Every structure is written in structure tokens, then in C-alpha cells.
């Protein structure tokens, strides 16, 4: 049987145009560069641009989120730290299931200053009576 053998296309000019746009617009990804290439008159598919983009290793580095600080630039504090016992408590709810598939809840209360466990409550149904 005869099989069709596709002619290999030379993508060097397209690669150079893509690299030029990637350098000019440093934070652009392959989608925006593909749109710019179409504006310049190239008849290209976004999938081809993505393949060439990955082969050239042109992906810009990911941006990192800024960490939220506990203080403003003028050194004022956003969240006060506890200064004595019973000043601030923290609580945590956990859910789990028994071997008979019955769910239960666990409540833990900590003193933020002493880091001491004040209360641990375990119940199948948890309402205000846990305190």
C-alpha cells in the first residue's frame, strides 16, 4: 500500500519571528505571541506555535505571590500577638469516621500565648453544649 508522506516545512523564519516577539514582549505567552504573528501576516495555528514555543523553551518564569506581612510599611501591626494567658484562643474542627462509617467531630481549643490545649471535645453531633 502507498502512504502519503508529508513534505517537511521549514519553520526557521517562523521561529525567528516568534523569538523576536518573545524578547520584545517578555511576559507574553504563546497565545498572545500567536495573535501577534497573525497580525503580522503569518497563517499559523496556535497548536503549532505552542509546539515551537516548547521546543525553544520560551516559557517566561512564573510570578510569585507576595507574602502577606503581619505589619504595614509604617511598622503598625495588623494582627496583635497575645501578651498574656487567655488573651487569645484558637479553635480547630476535625471530622473523621468510625469503622462503622459513623462520622464524628473533634473540637480542639488552644491558648495562643501558652500554646496549651484548653479543651478537646469529641461528639457525633456538636452544638453549643460542647463548651
PDB file of C-alpha atoms in Angstrom:
ATOM      1  CA  UNK A   1       0.000   0.000   0.000  1.00  0.00           C
ATOM      2  CA  UNK A   2       1.028   3.546  -0.586  1.00  0.00           C
ATOM      3  CA  UNK A   3       1.188   6.069   2.228  1.00  0.00           C
ATOM      4  CA  UNK A   4       1.248   9.801   1.884  1.00  0.00           C
ATOM      5  CA  UNK A   5       4.483  11.351   3.088  1.00  0.00           C
ATOM      6  CA  UNK A   6       4.033  14.939   4.154  1.00  0.00           C
ATOM      7  CA  UNK A   7       6.627  17.396   2.995  1.00  0.00           C
ATOM      8  CA  UNK A   8       8.614  18.818   5.896  1.00  0.00           C
ATOM      9  CA  UNK A   9       8.080  22.536   6.288  1.00  0.00           C
ATOM     10  CA  UNK A  10      10.917  24.808   7.226  1.00  0.00           C
ATOM     11  CA  UNK A  11       9.859  26.727  10.340  1.00  0.00           C
ATOM     12  CA  UNK A  12      13.084  28.684  10.800  1.00  0.00           C
ATOM     13  CA  UNK A  13      11.602  32.027   9.736  1.00  0.00           C
ATOM     14  CA  UNK A  14       8.574  31.431  11.978  1.00  0.00           C
ATOM     15  CA  UNK A  15      10.838  30.501  14.901  1.00  0.00           C
ATOM     16  CA  UNK A  16      12.886  33.672  14.445  1.00  0.00           C
ATOM     17  CA  UNK A  17       9.750  35.831  14.337  1.00  0.00           C
ATOM     18  CA  UNK A  18       8.408  34.067  17.425  1.00  0.00           C
ATOM     19  CA  UNK A  19      11.694  34.517  19.337  1.00  0.00           C
ATOM     20  CA  UNK A  20      11.826  38.186  18.324  1.00  0.00           C
ATOM     21  CA  UNK A  21       8.313  38.770  19.697  1.00  0.00           C
ATOM     22  CA  UNK A  22       9.089  36.780  22.857  1.00  0.00           C
ATOM     23  CA  UNK A  23      12.111  39.005  23.533  1.00  0.00           C
ATOM     24  CA  UNK A  24      10.194  42.178  22.730  1.00  0.00           C
ATOM     25  CA  UNK A  25       7.222  41.245  24.937  1.00  0.00           C
ATOM     26  CA  UNK A  26       8.904  39.322  27.744  1.00  0.00           C
ATOM     27  CA  UNK A  27       5.830  38.402  29.797  1.00  0.00           C
ATOM     28  CA  UNK A  28       3.693  37.261  26.848  1.00  0.00           C
ATOM     29  CA  UNK A  29       2.859  33.591  26.470  1.00  0.00           C
ATOM     30  CA  UNK A  30       2.443  31.569  23.317  1.00  0.00           C
ATOM     31  CA  UNK A  31      -1.212  32.568  22.870  1.00  0.00           C
ATOM     32  CA  UNK A  32      -0.507  36.305  22.713  1.00  0.00           C
ATOM     33  CA  UNK A  33       2.538  35.742  20.528  1.00  0.00           C
ATOM     34  CA  UNK A  34       0.378  33.653  18.162  1.00  0.00           C
ATOM     35  CA  UNK A  35      -2.089  36.551  17.900  1.00  0.00           C
ATOM     36  CA  UNK A  36       0.746  38.987  17.199  1.00  0.00           C
ATOM     37  CA  UNK A  37       2.102  36.678  14.490  1.00  0.00           C
ATOM     38  CA  UNK A  38      -1.329  36.555  12.853  1.00  0.00           C
ATOM     39  CA  UNK A  39      -1.472  40.364  12.961  1.00  0.00           C
ATOM     40  CA  UNK A  40       1.936  40.434  11.231  1.00  0.00           C
ATOM     41  CA  UNK A  41       0.524  38.249   8.453  1.00  0.00           C
ATOM     42  CA  UNK A  42       1.585  34.729   9.437  1.00  0.00           C
ATOM     43  CA  UNK A  43      -1.012  31.988   8.826  1.00  0.00           C
ATOM     44  CA  UNK A  44      -0.303  29.779  11.844  1.00  0.00           C
ATOM     45  CA  UNK A  45      -2.242  27.530  14.162  1.00  0.00           C
ATOM     46  CA  UNK A  46      -1.982  28.091  17.930  1.00  0.00           C
ATOM     47  CA  UNK A  47      -1.054  24.430  18.414  1.00  0.00           C
ATOM     48  CA  UNK A  48       1.947  24.786  16.118  1.00  0.00           C
ATOM     49  CA  UNK A  49       3.038  27.914  17.987  1.00  0.00           C
ATOM     50  CA  UNK A  50       2.719  26.046  21.281  1.00  0.00           C
ATOM     51  CA  UNK A  51       4.862  23.166  19.960  1.00  0.00           C
ATOM     52  CA  UNK A  52       7.568  25.520  18.677  1.00  0.00           C
ATOM     53  CA  UNK A  53       7.335  27.568  21.891  1.00  0.00           C
ATOM     54  CA  UNK A  54       8.044  24.477  23.997  1.00  0.00           C
ATOM     55  CA  UNK A  55      10.854  23.328  21.710  1.00  0.00           C
ATOM     56  CA  UNK A  56      12.550  26.716  22.056  1.00  0.00           C
ATOM     57  CA  UNK A  57      11.999  26.819  25.842  1.00  0.00           C
ATOM     58  CA  UNK A  58      10.457  30.277  25.743  1.00  0.00           C
ATOM     59  CA  UNK A  59       8.073  29.956  28.695  1.00  0.00           C
ATOM     60  CA  UNK A  60       8.514  33.003  30.958  1.00  0.00           C
ATOM     61  CA  UNK A  61       9.143  32.224  34.647  1.00  0.00           C
ATOM     62  CA  UNK A  62       6.080  32.079  36.871  1.00  0.00           C
ATOM     63  CA  UNK A  63       5.339  35.063  39.014  1.00  0.00           C
ATOM     64  CA  UNK A  64       5.452  34.500  42.745  1.00  0.00           C
ATOM     65  CA  UNK A  65       2.776  35.879  45.008  1.00  0.00           C
ATOM     66  CA  UNK A  66       3.901  38.358  47.596  1.00  0.00           C
ATOM     67  CA  UNK A  67       3.705  37.084  51.146  1.00  0.00           C
ATOM     68  CA  UNK A  68       1.241  38.859  53.362  1.00  0.00           C
ATOM     69  CA  UNK A  69       3.022  40.531  56.222  1.00  0.00           C
ATOM     70  CA  UNK A  70       1.855  40.996  59.793  1.00  0.00           C
ATOM     71  CA  UNK A  71       2.721  44.681  59.627  1.00  0.00           C
ATOM     72  CA  UNK A  72       2.286  47.676  57.355  1.00  0.00           C
ATOM     73  CA  UNK A  73       5.120  49.704  55.848  1.00  0.00           C
ATOM     74  CA  UNK A  74       4.785  52.224  58.678  1.00  0.00           C
ATOM     75  CA  UNK A  75       5.501  49.405  61.208  1.00  0.00           C
ATOM     76  CA  UNK A  76       1.931  49.273  62.527  1.00  0.00           C
ATOM     77  CA  UNK A  77       0.813  45.736  63.306  1.00  0.00           C
ATOM     78  CA  UNK A  78      -2.160  44.170  61.560  1.00  0.00           C
ATOM     79  CA  UNK A  79      -2.663  41.200  63.890  1.00  0.00           C
ATOM     80  CA  UNK A  80      -1.874  41.626  67.566  1.00  0.00           C
ATOM     81  CA  UNK A  81       0.071  38.874  69.247  1.00  0.00           C
ATOM     82  CA  UNK A  82      -1.225  37.598  72.590  1.00  0.00           C
ATOM     83  CA  UNK A  83       0.592  39.128  75.559  1.00  0.00           C
ATOM     84  CA  UNK A  84      -0.778  37.029  78.441  1.00  0.00           C
ATOM     85  CA  UNK A  85      -2.659  33.753  79.034  1.00  0.00           C
ATOM     86  CA  UNK A  86      -6.336  33.702  77.939  1.00  0.00           C
ATOM     87  CA  UNK A  87      -5.735  36.752  75.733  1.00  0.00           C
ATOM     88  CA  UNK A  88      -6.475  34.862  72.503  1.00  0.00           C
ATOM     89  CA  UNK A  89      -7.714  31.361  71.760  1.00  0.00           C
ATOM     90  CA  UNK A  90      -7.719  29.378  68.554  1.00  0.00           C
ATOM     91  CA  UNK A  91     -10.019  26.529  67.640  1.00  0.00           C
ATOM     92  CA  UNK A  92      -9.912  23.705  65.150  1.00  0.00           C
ATOM     93  CA  UNK A  93     -12.631  21.341  63.980  1.00  0.00           C
ATOM     94  CA  UNK A  94     -11.720  17.930  62.588  1.00  0.00           C
ATOM     95  CA  UNK A  95     -14.055  15.363  61.050  1.00  0.00           C
ATOM     96  CA  UNK A  96     -13.466  11.619  60.920  1.00  0.00           C
ATOM     97  CA  UNK A  97     -15.405   8.367  60.541  1.00  0.00           C
ATOM     98  CA  UNK A  98     -15.539   5.301  62.743  1.00  0.00           C
ATOM     99  CA  UNK A  99     -15.162   1.779  61.404  1.00  0.00           C
ATOM    100  CA  UNK A 100     -18.968   1.500  61.238  1.00  0.00           C
ATOM    101  CA  UNK A 101     -18.935   4.585  58.918  1.00  0.00           C
ATOM    102  CA  UNK A 102     -20.494   6.861  61.530  1.00  0.00           C
ATOM    103  CA  UNK A 103     -18.988  10.358  61.338  1.00  0.00           C
ATOM    104  CA  UNK A 104     -17.829  12.207  64.421  1.00  0.00           C
ATOM    105  CA  UNK A 105     -16.343  15.624  65.090  1.00  0.00           C
ATOM    106  CA  UNK A 106     -13.378  16.754  67.177  1.00  0.00           C
ATOM    107  CA  UNK A 107     -13.020  20.278  68.551  1.00  0.00           C
ATOM    108  CA  UNK A 108      -9.725  21.485  69.994  1.00  0.00           C
ATOM    109  CA  UNK A 109      -9.229  24.851  71.693  1.00  0.00           C
ATOM    110  CA  UNK A 110      -5.720  26.254  72.267  1.00  0.00           C
ATOM    111  CA  UNK A 111      -4.471  29.228  74.227  1.00  0.00           C
ATOM    112  CA  UNK A 112      -2.345  31.213  71.760  1.00  0.00           C
ATOM    113  CA  UNK A 113       0.014  32.588  74.429  1.00  0.00           C
ATOM    114  CA  UNK A 114       0.824  29.376  76.322  1.00  0.00           C
ATOM    115  CA  UNK A 115       0.098  27.024  73.375  1.00  0.00           C
ATOM    116  CA  UNK A 116      -1.722  24.851  75.901  1.00  0.00           C
ATOM    117  CA  UNK A 117      -4.746  22.755  74.966  1.00  0.00           C
ATOM    118  CA  UNK A 118      -7.727  24.128  76.888  1.00  0.00           C
ATOM    119  CA  UNK A 119     -10.439  21.844  75.603  1.00  0.00           C
ATOM    120  CA  UNK A 120     -10.841  18.784  73.430  1.00  0.00           C
ATOM    121  CA  UNK A 121     -14.388  17.806  72.585  1.00  0.00           C
ATOM    122  CA  UNK A 122     -15.448  14.686  70.709  1.00  0.00           C
ATOM    123  CA  UNK A 123     -19.069  14.109  69.713  1.00  0.00           C
ATOM    124  CA  UNK A 124     -21.241  12.683  66.970  1.00  0.00           C
ATOM    125  CA  UNK A 125     -23.254  15.899  66.882  1.00  0.00           C
ATOM    126  CA  UNK A 126     -21.644  19.085  68.089  1.00  0.00           C
ATOM    127  CA  UNK A 127     -23.695  22.051  69.201  1.00  0.00           C
ATOM    128  CA  UNK A 128     -23.154  24.851  71.686  1.00  0.00           C
ATOM    129  CA  UNK A 129     -23.298  22.385  74.617  1.00  0.00           C
ATOM    130  CA  UNK A 130     -19.695  21.300  73.930  1.00  0.00           C
ATOM    131  CA  UNK A 131     -18.494  24.297  75.956  1.00  0.00           C
TER     132      UNK A 131
END
